[in-house]
mmCIF file of C-alpha atoms in Angstrom:
data_model
loop_
_atom_site.group_PDB
_atom_site.id
_atom_site.type_symbol
_atom_site.label_atom_id
_atom_site.label_comp_id
_atom_site.label_asym_id
_atom_site.label_seq_id
_atom_site.Cartn_x
_atom_site.Cartn_y
_atom_site.Cartn_z
ATOM 1 C CA UNK A 19 140.847 7.728 113.874
ATOM 2 C CA UNK A 20 139.161 10.786 115.098
ATOM 3 C CA UNK A 21 135.585 10.828 113.840
ATOM 4 C CA UNK A 22 135.476 14.561 113.931
ATOM 5 C CA UNK A 23 138.552 15.018 111.823
ATOM 6 C CA UNK A 24 136.683 15.060 108.546
ATOM 7 C CA UNK A 25 133.805 17.148 109.706
ATOM 8 C CA UNK A 26 133.560 20.899 109.592
ATOM 9 C CA UNK A 27 131.450 23.322 111.598
ATOM 10 C CA UNK A 28 128.406 25.100 110.287
ATOM 11 C CA UNK A 29 129.293 27.296 107.315
ATOM 12 C CA UNK A 30 128.146 30.933 107.114
ATOM 13 C CA UNK A 31 126.334 31.973 103.955
ATOM 14 C CA UNK A 32 128.329 34.168 101.704
ATOM 15 C CA UNK A 33 127.129 37.786 101.756
ATOM 16 C CA UNK A 34 124.864 38.602 98.838
ATOM 17 C CA UNK A 35 124.852 41.879 96.994
ATOM 18 C CA UNK A 36 121.255 42.212 95.879
ATOM 19 C CA UNK A 37 119.410 45.364 94.867
ATOM 20 C CA UNK A 38 118.439 46.183 98.454
ATOM 21 C CA UNK A 39 122.005 45.912 99.700
ATOM 22 C CA UNK A 40 123.270 47.961 96.762
ATOM 23 C CA UNK A 41 120.643 50.657 97.361
ATOM 24 C CA UNK A 42 121.311 50.727 101.098
ATOM 25 C CA UNK A 43 125.022 51.015 100.444
ATOM 26 C CA UNK A 44 124.668 54.222 98.472
ATOM 27 C CA UNK A 45 125.242 57.504 100.314
ATOM 28 C CA UNK A 46 122.018 59.227 101.379
ATOM 29 C CA UNK A 47 122.527 62.300 99.122
ATOM 30 C CA UNK A 48 122.669 59.970 96.104
ATOM 31 C CA UNK A 49 119.529 58.104 97.213
ATOM 32 C CA UNK A 50 117.702 61.408 97.746
ATOM 33 C CA UNK A 51 118.772 62.742 94.344
ATOM 34 C CA UNK A 52 117.692 59.532 92.576
ATOM 35 C CA UNK A 53 114.298 59.528 94.329
ATOM 36 C CA UNK A 54 113.568 63.159 93.522
ATOM 37 C CA UNK A 55 114.745 62.734 89.925
ATOM 38 C CA UNK A 56 112.396 59.775 89.437
ATOM 39 C CA UNK A 57 109.493 61.735 90.922
ATOM 40 C CA UNK A 58 110.233 64.729 88.697
ATOM 41 C CA UNK A 59 110.389 62.510 85.620
ATOM 42 C CA UNK A 60 107.008 60.963 86.446
ATOM 43 C CA UNK A 61 105.476 64.402 87.069
ATOM 44 C CA UNK A 62 106.979 65.777 83.845
ATOM 45 C CA UNK A 63 105.621 62.826 81.870
ATOM 46 C CA UNK A 64 102.175 63.334 83.392
ATOM 47 C CA UNK A 65 102.211 67.062 82.629
ATOM 48 C CA UNK A 66 103.336 66.359 79.073
ATOM 49 C CA UNK A 67 100.448 63.941 78.560
ATOM 50 C CA UNK A 68 98.002 66.458 80.022
ATOM 51 C CA UNK A 69 99.429 69.121 77.714
ATOM 52 C CA UNK A 70 98.973 66.908 74.668
ATOM 53 C CA UNK A 71 95.369 66.200 75.639
ATOM 54 C CA UNK A 72 94.764 69.892 76.288
ATOM 55 C CA UNK A 73 96.131 70.825 72.852
ATOM 56 C CA UNK A 74 93.962 68.226 71.133
ATOM 57 C CA UNK A 75 90.856 69.259 73.069
ATOM 58 C CA UNK A 76 91.662 72.970 73.304
ATOM 59 C CA UNK A 77 88.377 74.221 71.724
ATOM 60 C CA UNK A 78 86.302 72.011 74.024
ATOM 61 C CA UNK A 79 88.371 72.896 77.107
ATOM 62 C CA UNK A 80 88.151 76.631 76.382
ATOM 63 C CA UNK A 81 84.399 76.357 75.773
ATOM 64 C CA UNK A 82 83.907 74.555 79.088
ATOM 65 C CA UNK A 83 86.066 77.033 80.994
ATOM 66 C CA UNK A 84 84.321 80.015 79.417
ATOM 67 C CA UNK A 85 80.935 78.465 80.161
ATOM 68 C CA UNK A 86 81.792 78.021 83.834
ATOM 69 C CA UNK A 87 83.105 81.598 83.974
ATOM 70 C CA UNK A 88 79.902 83.034 82.486
ATOM 71 C CA UNK A 89 77.738 80.776 84.648
ATOM 72 C CA UNK A 90 79.436 82.101 87.785
ATOM 73 C CA UNK A 91 78.990 85.656 86.476
ATOM 74 C CA UNK A 92 75.274 85.176 85.755
ATOM 75 C CA UNK A 93 74.512 83.110 88.847
ATOM 76 C CA UNK A 94 73.297 86.095 90.963
ATOM 77 C CA UNK A 95 70.879 87.060 88.169
ATOM 78 C CA UNK A 96 69.602 83.495 87.979
ATOM 79 C CA UNK A 97 69.148 83.310 91.762
ATOM 80 C CA UNK A 98 67.092 86.512 91.807
ATOM 81 C CA UNK A 99 64.898 85.300 88.970
ATOM 82 C CA UNK A 100 64.349 81.982 90.723
ATOM 83 C CA UNK A 101 63.347 83.822 93.898
ATOM 84 C CA UNK A 102 60.660 85.539 91.825
ATOM 85 C CA UNK A 103 59.356 82.033 91.017
ATOM 86 C CA UNK A 104 60.485 82.178 87.392
ATOM 87 C CA UNK A 105 60.817 78.628 85.949
ATOM 88 C CA UNK A 106 64.375 77.351 85.735
ATOM 89 C CA UNK A 107 64.470 77.128 81.928
ATOM 90 C CA UNK A 108 63.012 80.617 81.482
ATOM 91 C CA UNK A 109 65.349 82.067 84.104
ATOM 92 C CA UNK A 110 68.373 80.557 82.363
ATOM 93 C CA UNK A 111 67.200 81.853 78.980
ATOM 94 C CA UNK A 112 66.562 85.365 80.332
ATOM 95 C CA UNK A 113 70.022 85.440 81.935
ATOM 96 C CA UNK A 114 71.691 84.523 78.641
ATOM 97 C CA UNK A 115 69.596 87.045 76.708
ATOM 98 C CA UNK A 116 70.589 89.737 79.202
ATOM 99 C CA UNK A 117 74.272 88.937 78.643
ATOM 100 C CA UNK A 118 73.909 88.931 74.858
ATOM 101 C CA UNK A 119 71.890 92.144 74.966
ATOM 102 C CA UNK A 120 74.590 93.921 76.943
ATOM 103 C CA UNK A 121 77.362 92.724 74.626
ATOM 104 C CA UNK A 122 75.524 93.566 71.420
ATOM 105 C CA UNK A 123 74.291 96.892 72.793
ATOM 106 C CA UNK A 124 77.730 98.036 73.903
ATOM 107 C CA UNK A 125 79.284 96.968 70.594
ATOM 108 C CA UNK A 126 76.645 98.764 68.536
ATOM 109 C CA UNK A 127 76.939 101.920 70.666
ATOM 110 C CA UNK A 128 80.713 102.041 70.349
ATOM 111 C CA UNK A 129 80.541 101.465 66.595
ATOM 112 C CA UNK A 130 77.907 104.156 66.007
ATOM 113 C CA UNK A 131 79.803 106.738 68.039
ATOM 114 C CA UNK A 132 83.241 106.076 66.580
ATOM 115 C CA UNK A 133 82.777 104.732 63.036
ATOM 116 C CA UNK A 134 83.296 108.189 61.555
ATOM 117 C CA UNK A 135 86.667 108.577 63.299
ATOM 118 C CA UNK A 136 88.415 105.627 61.675
ATOM 119 C CA UNK A 137 89.119 107.453 58.413
ATOM 120 C CA UNK A 138 90.548 110.443 60.265
ATOM 121 C CA UNK A 139 92.619 108.190 62.467
ATOM 122 C CA UNK A 140 94.249 106.535 59.432
ATOM 123 C CA UNK A 141 95.631 109.874 58.288
ATOM 124 C CA UNK A 142 96.711 110.750 61.824
ATOM 125 C CA UNK A 143 98.473 107.416 62.162
ATOM 126 C CA UNK A 144 100.452 108.104 58.983
ATOM 127 C CA UNK A 145 101.467 111.519 60.276
ATOM 128 C CA UNK A 146 102.319 110.112 63.691
ATOM 129 C CA UNK A 147 104.412 107.325 62.195
ATOM 130 C CA UNK A 148 106.262 109.854 60.068
ATOM 131 C CA UNK A 149 106.975 111.987 63.154
ATOM 132 C CA UNK A 150 108.154 108.908 65.011
ATOM 133 C CA UNK A 151 110.372 107.997 62.073
ATOM 134 C CA UNK A 152 111.936 111.466 62.005
ATOM 135 C CA UNK A 153 112.504 111.319 65.766
ATOM 136 C CA UNK A 154 114.246 107.935 65.538
ATOM 137 C CA UNK A 155 116.502 108.906 62.624
ATOM 138 C CA UNK A 156 117.438 112.271 64.177
ATOM 139 C CA UNK A 157 118.085 110.942 67.697
ATOM 140 C CA UNK A 158 119.511 107.456 67.201
ATOM 141 C CA UNK A 159 122.425 106.428 64.933
ATOM 142 C CA UNK A 160 120.019 104.897 62.427
ATOM 143 C CA UNK A 161 119.698 105.926 58.786
ATOM 144 C CA UNK A 162 116.547 105.952 56.688
ATOM 145 C CA UNK A 163 117.758 102.974 54.682
ATOM 146 C CA UNK A 164 118.435 100.885 57.806
ATOM 147 C CA UNK A 165 115.018 101.742 59.218
ATOM 148 C CA UNK A 166 113.363 100.827 55.914
ATOM 149 C CA UNK A 167 115.127 97.462 55.885
ATOM 150 C CA UNK A 168 114.081 96.802 59.486
ATOM 151 C CA UNK A 169 110.447 97.651 58.727
ATOM 152 C CA UNK A 170 110.519 95.446 55.634
ATOM 153 C CA UNK A 171 111.957 92.516 57.605
ATOM 154 C CA UNK A 172 109.262 92.882 60.241
ATOM 155 C CA UNK A 173 106.574 93.055 57.566
ATOM 156 C CA UNK A 174 107.907 89.954 55.833
ATOM 157 C CA UNK A 175 108.103 88.097 59.150
ATOM 158 C CA UNK A 176 104.497 88.940 59.916
ATOM 159 C CA UNK A 177 103.427 87.920 56.427
ATOM 160 C CA UNK A 178 105.229 84.584 56.629
ATOM 161 C CA UNK A 179 103.741 83.907 60.055
ATOM 162 C CA UNK A 180 100.200 84.658 58.946
ATOM 163 C CA UNK A 181 97.963 81.601 58.629
ATOM 164 C CA UNK A 182 96.924 80.373 55.194
ATOM 165 C CA UNK A 183 93.246 80.686 54.149
ATOM 166 C CA UNK A 184 92.496 77.000 54.779
ATOM 167 C CA UNK A 185 93.796 77.008 58.363
ATOM 168 C CA UNK A 186 92.169 80.393 58.928
ATOM 169 C CA UNK A 187 88.801 79.054 57.813
ATOM 170 C CA UNK A 188 89.249 75.995 60.013
ATOM 171 C CA UNK A 189 90.128 78.166 62.995
ATOM 172 C CA UNK A 190 87.096 80.389 62.347
ATOM 173 C CA UNK A 191 84.870 77.304 62.221
ATOM 174 C CA UNK A 192 86.344 76.102 65.519
ATOM 175 C CA UNK A 193 85.688 79.486 67.125
ATOM 176 C CA UNK A 194 82.075 79.573 65.918
ATOM 177 C CA UNK A 195 81.533 75.981 67.030
ATOM 178 C CA UNK A 196 83.034 76.719 70.449
ATOM 179 C CA UNK A 197 80.783 79.767 70.868
ATOM 180 C CA UNK A 198 77.646 77.808 69.967
ATOM 181 C CA UNK A 199 78.680 74.929 72.217
ATOM 182 C CA UNK A 200 79.391 77.371 75.021
ATOM 183 C CA UNK A 201 75.946 78.972 74.732
ATOM 184 C CA UNK A 202 74.184 75.608 74.809
ATOM 185 C CA UNK A 203 76.272 74.411 77.763
ATOM 186 C CA UNK A 204 75.669 77.721 79.545
ATOM 187 C CA UNK A 205 71.904 77.287 79.236
ATOM 188 C CA UNK A 206 71.937 73.756 80.643
ATOM 189 C CA UNK A 207 74.416 74.669 83.366
ATOM 190 C CA UNK A 208 72.280 77.573 84.543
ATOM 191 C CA UNK A 209 69.121 75.486 84.304
ATOM 192 C CA UNK A 210 70.324 72.202 85.853
ATOM 193 C CA UNK A 211 73.719 72.993 87.403
ATOM 194 C CA UNK A 212 72.638 72.669 91.010
ATOM 195 C CA UNK A 213 70.725 69.430 90.412
ATOM 196 C CA UNK A 214 73.773 68.020 88.584
ATOM 197 C CA UNK A 215 75.974 68.850 91.565
ATOM 198 C CA UNK A 216 73.548 67.226 93.996
ATOM 199 C CA UNK A 217 73.515 64.122 91.789
ATOM 200 C CA UNK A 218 77.315 63.945 91.992
ATOM 201 C CA UNK A 219 77.259 64.290 95.784
ATOM 202 C CA UNK A 220 74.654 61.553 96.139
ATOM 203 C CA UNK A 221 77.027 59.126 94.421
ATOM 204 C CA UNK A 222 79.559 59.598 97.199
ATOM 205 C CA UNK A 223 79.473 58.358 100.759
ATOM 206 C CA UNK A 224 81.209 59.082 104.029
ATOM 207 C CA UNK A 225 83.897 61.731 104.445
ATOM 208 C CA UNK A 226 84.423 62.052 100.687
ATOM 209 C CA UNK A 227 80.972 63.587 100.286
ATOM 210 C CA UNK A 228 81.656 66.300 102.866
ATOM 211 C CA UNK A 229 85.110 67.011 101.435
ATOM 212 C CA UNK A 230 83.807 67.180 97.853
ATOM 213 C CA UNK A 231 80.921 69.439 98.857
ATOM 214 C CA UNK A 232 83.234 71.776 100.760
ATOM 215 C CA UNK A 233 85.800 71.924 97.949
ATOM 216 C CA UNK A 234 83.085 72.450 95.340
ATOM 217 C CA UNK A 235 81.545 75.332 97.280
ATOM 218 C CA UNK A 236 84.963 76.935 97.759
ATOM 219 C CA UNK A 237 85.805 76.613 94.060
ATOM 220 C CA UNK A 238 82.437 77.992 92.950
ATOM 221 C CA UNK A 239 82.678 80.950 95.346
ATOM 222 C CA UNK A 240 86.175 81.664 94.071
ATOM 223 C CA UNK A 241 85.064 81.564 90.427
ATOM 224 C CA UNK A 242 82.097 83.828 91.156
ATOM 225 C CA UNK A 243 84.246 86.283 93.104
ATOM 226 C CA UNK A 244 86.851 86.299 90.330
ATOM 227 C CA UNK A 245 84.349 86.841 87.511
ATOM 228 C CA UNK A 246 82.413 89.613 89.225
ATOM 229 C CA UNK A 247 85.515 91.241 90.719
ATOM 230 C CA UNK A 248 87.359 91.186 87.411
ATOM 231 C CA UNK A 249 84.389 92.731 85.630
ATOM 232 C CA UNK A 250 84.139 95.524 88.206
ATOM 233 C CA UNK A 251 87.867 96.268 88.109
ATOM 234 C CA UNK A 252 87.973 96.162 84.288
ATOM 235 C CA UNK A 253 85.006 98.553 84.111
ATOM 236 C CA UNK A 254 86.683 100.996 86.507
ATOM 237 C CA UNK A 255 89.931 100.824 84.502
ATOM 238 C CA UNK A 256 88.061 101.435 81.260
ATOM 239 C CA UNK A 257 86.137 104.344 82.768
ATOM 240 C CA UNK A 258 89.252 106.006 84.209
ATOM 241 C CA UNK A 259 91.398 105.627 81.087
ATOM 242 C CA UNK A 260 88.457 106.520 78.821
ATOM 243 C CA UNK A 261 87.842 109.758 80.725
ATOM 244 C CA UNK A 262 91.548 110.617 80.497
ATOM 245 C CA UNK A 263 91.483 110.050 76.734
ATOM 246 C CA UNK A 264 88.382 112.230 76.371
ATOM 247 C CA UNK A 265 89.979 115.041 78.397
ATOM 248 C CA UNK A 266 93.158 114.794 76.319
ATOM 249 C CA UNK A 267 91.047 114.795 73.110
ATOM 250 C CA UNK A 268 92.478 111.507 71.884
ATOM 251 C CA UNK A 269 90.367 110.075 69.045
ATOM 252 C CA UNK A 270 88.610 106.716 69.386
ATOM 253 C CA UNK A 271 88.389 107.091 73.154
ATOM 254 C CA UNK A 272 85.408 104.709 73.385
ATOM 255 C CA UNK A 273 86.999 101.835 71.424
ATOM 256 C CA UNK A 274 90.188 102.265 73.440
ATOM 257 C CA UNK A 275 88.160 102.159 76.646
ATOM 258 C CA UNK A 276 86.471 98.977 75.388
ATOM 259 C CA UNK A 277 89.902 97.440 74.638
ATOM 260 C CA UNK A 278 90.957 98.376 78.170
ATOM 261 C CA UNK A 279 87.851 96.686 79.560
ATOM 262 C CA UNK A 280 88.517 93.474 77.648
ATOM 263 C CA UNK A 281 92.206 93.591 78.550
ATOM 264 C CA UNK A 282 91.255 93.691 82.225
ATOM 265 C CA UNK A 283 90.197 90.034 81.992
ATOM 266 C CA UNK A 284 93.822 89.060 81.244
ATOM 267 C CA UNK A 285 95.777 90.093 84.373
ATOM 268 C CA UNK A 286 99.032 92.035 83.969
ATOM 269 C CA UNK A 287 99.483 91.349 80.237
ATOM 270 C CA UNK A 288 96.040 92.611 79.169
ATOM 271 C CA UNK A 289 96.364 95.916 81.012
ATOM 272 C CA UNK A 290 99.863 96.451 79.613
ATOM 273 C CA UNK A 291 98.793 95.822 76.022
ATOM 274 C CA UNK A 292 95.681 97.995 76.331
ATOM 275 C CA UNK A 293 97.696 100.864 77.814
ATOM 276 C CA UNK A 294 100.315 100.568 75.070
ATOM 277 C CA UNK A 295 97.616 100.767 72.375
ATOM 278 C CA UNK A 296 96.144 103.896 73.981
ATOM 279 C CA UNK A 297 99.574 105.557 74.176
ATOM 280 C CA UNK A 298 100.367 104.712 70.532
ATOM 281 C CA UNK A 299 97.068 106.145 69.327
ATOM 282 C CA UNK A 300 97.661 109.306 71.373
ATOM 283 C CA UNK A 301 101.173 109.606 69.919
ATOM 284 C CA UNK A 302 99.946 109.163 66.364
ATOM 285 C CA UNK A 303 97.018 111.545 66.766
ATOM 286 C CA UNK A 304 98.255 114.376 68.978
ATOM 287 C CA UNK A 305 102.009 114.024 69.312
ATOM 288 C CA UNK A 306 104.488 113.091 72.070
ATOM 289 C CA UNK A 307 103.158 115.492 74.737
ATOM 290 C CA UNK A 308 99.680 113.941 74.676
ATOM 291 C CA UNK A 309 101.233 110.481 74.525
ATOM 292 C CA UNK A 310 103.243 111.162 77.705
ATOM 293 C CA UNK A 311 100.144 112.510 79.463
ATOM 294 C CA UNK A 312 98.222 109.417 78.337
ATOM 295 C CA UNK A 313 101.000 107.186 79.645
ATOM 296 C CA UNK A 314 100.898 108.990 82.995
ATOM 297 C CA UNK A 315 97.100 108.563 83.170
ATOM 298 C CA UNK A 316 97.337 104.850 82.301
ATOM 299 C CA UNK A 317 100.016 104.260 84.956
ATOM 300 C CA UNK A 318 98.029 106.199 87.574
ATOM 301 C CA UNK A 319 94.813 104.286 86.903
ATOM 302 C CA UNK A 320 96.589 100.932 86.928
ATOM 303 C CA UNK A 321 98.410 101.754 90.174
ATOM 304 C CA UNK A 322 95.131 102.702 91.855
ATOM 305 C CA UNK A 323 93.550 99.517 90.522
ATOM 306 C CA UNK A 324 96.405 97.258 91.594
ATOM 307 C CA UNK A 325 97.059 98.718 95.040
ATOM 308 C CA UNK A 326 93.558 99.744 96.137
ATOM 309 C CA UNK A 327 90.727 98.318 94.063
ATOM 310 C CA UNK A 328 91.964 94.776 93.517
ATOM 311 C CA UNK A 329 92.633 94.006 97.220
ATOM 312 C CA UNK A 330 89.314 95.656 98.117
ATOM 313 C CA UNK A 331 87.195 93.877 95.499
ATOM 314 C CA UNK A 332 88.939 90.527 95.239
ATOM 315 C CA UNK A 333 89.732 90.173 98.949
ATOM 316 C CA UNK A 334 91.903 87.117 99.565
ATOM 317 C CA UNK A 335 89.765 84.602 97.732
ATOM 318 C CA UNK A 336 91.610 84.596 94.416
ATOM 319 C CA UNK A 337 95.055 85.970 95.263
ATOM 320 C CA UNK A 338 97.793 84.484 93.130
ATOM 321 C CA UNK A 339 101.400 85.580 92.986
ATOM 322 C CA UNK A 340 102.214 87.756 89.918
ATOM 323 C CA UNK A 341 104.856 85.228 88.823
ATOM 324 C CA UNK A 342 102.242 82.470 88.896
ATOM 325 C CA UNK A 343 99.836 84.663 86.920
ATOM 326 C CA UNK A 344 102.452 85.375 84.237
ATOM 327 C CA UNK A 345 103.286 81.688 83.858
ATOM 328 C CA UNK A 346 99.610 80.694 83.759
ATOM 329 C CA UNK A 347 98.674 83.378 81.218
ATOM 330 C CA UNK A 348 101.638 82.460 79.016
ATOM 331 C CA UNK A 349 100.751 78.764 79.151
ATOM 332 C CA UNK A 350 97.108 79.492 78.351
ATOM 333 C CA UNK A 351 98.123 81.676 75.408
ATOM 334 C CA UNK A 352 100.427 78.994 74.004
ATOM 335 C CA UNK A 353 97.728 76.321 74.312
ATOM 336 C CA UNK A 354 94.637 78.203 73.108
ATOM 337 C CA UNK A 355 95.648 81.700 72.024
ATOM 338 C CA UNK A 356 93.640 84.694 73.249
ATOM 339 C CA UNK A 357 90.851 82.518 74.633
ATOM 340 C CA UNK A 358 93.380 80.556 76.676
ATOM 341 C CA UNK A 359 94.764 83.799 78.118
ATOM 342 C CA UNK A 360 91.249 84.772 79.248
ATOM 343 C CA UNK A 361 90.381 81.495 81.002
ATOM 344 C CA UNK A 362 93.774 80.403 82.353
ATOM 345 C CA UNK A 363 93.815 82.595 85.462
ATOM 346 C CA UNK A 364 90.305 81.702 86.747
ATOM 347 C CA UNK A 365 91.105 78.010 86.230
ATOM 348 C CA UNK A 366 94.319 78.384 88.227
ATOM 349 C CA UNK A 367 92.524 80.347 90.959
ATOM 350 C CA UNK A 368 89.795 77.719 91.306
ATOM 351 C CA UNK A 369 92.280 74.839 91.356
ATOM 352 C CA UNK A 370 94.366 76.583 93.996
ATOM 353 C CA UNK A 371 91.313 77.192 96.185
ATOM 354 C CA UNK A 372 90.115 73.597 95.813
ATOM 355 C CA UNK A 373 93.542 72.169 96.683
ATOM 356 C CA UNK A 374 93.852 74.566 99.605
ATOM 357 C CA UNK A 375 90.432 73.481 100.898
ATOM 358 C CA UNK A 376 91.353 69.798 100.620
ATOM 359 C CA UNK A 377 94.624 70.403 102.450
ATOM 360 C CA UNK A 378 92.888 72.322 105.221
ATOM 361 C CA UNK A 379 90.252 69.606 105.541
ATOM 362 C CA UNK A 380 92.871 66.859 105.875
ATOM 363 C CA UNK A 381 94.922 68.902 108.326
ATOM 364 C CA UNK A 382 91.799 69.363 110.430
ATOM 365 C CA UNK A 383 91.131 65.636 110.368
ATOM 366 C CA UNK A 384 94.694 64.877 111.478
ATOM 367 C CA UNK A 385 94.396 67.399 114.301
ATOM 368 C CA UNK A 386 91.075 65.990 115.467
ATOM 369 C CA UNK A 387 92.450 62.438 115.354
ATOM 370 C CA UNK A 388 95.508 63.426 117.369
ATOM 371 C CA UNK A 389 93.340 65.166 119.969
ATOM 372 C CA UNK A 390 91.032 62.144 120.230
ATOM 373 C CA UNK A 391 93.888 59.672 120.693
ATOM 374 C CA UNK A 392 95.778 61.976 123.033
#
């Protein structure tokens, strides 16, 4: 009997179809699509969580952002006071009092010069609205009854969307609390901001300290440049449009100039809204010819500001694409209303500059490493 008759050779293991083999067997476009989809889902979930936190802490976040904005705006004043050997606490207090004095003084001046014009403007608005109504009904295929129904629907929609007294009181309390918190934080930030930053840097070691210091300086310079540049550009816009309104004898020129100044802190949208208000007041007060001249003046001033002043004042430190600005302003408005629209763009500009600095720092490290090993 052959001893080898009942024996068999070594058997090969049957091929397994585990997760790795299944994944490797998929075409590469499918693997790429699955990987990117998973990454997008994780990013979307993270952004959603951040959005929920931002909504819950919106008053605190807006107060912190506004405090940093004002601190960057007042930092040159604080530095000059400190160079005169003024104590830190007194220098911070004097800087805040200067800011409050300017705001209160400008508000009181505008009110005293224009309070008597509000009654006259009410009558002019009625006449202007009536002229606008006659123009619409005589030019467009719209009857008086259809226009009345449209106006009534708009009025009812605005009334239904208005907040109830309880939520309005709660929102007013939140605004007052945020303002008080912002003032207190502004004082301590001006007084101890630099020592706080040095304390943070001392807790780091090695390359992280240098990277954090560089990114922090870049972000702070960007915020300071944005705050001061925006204030200068908004003031020039307000001065140009205000002078045009005075020349055209449009009532309430000073309040409209003040609205233009405040609107300058909300890029693109703020200037558009402020210009529209000025044109509507001119139309109601002096008729369509003055309104067209006002519109031409607003467009001319904004074109000079956008094409000449903004690149000259802002340089390249805070440049963001207009599409990015629109998205950021819209998101800030949805999260925190008007206050969110004011602070959203400087936050985005600072974050962009910090990320750009980190990327440049890492690229420099990679280059230096490659040169050393080569």
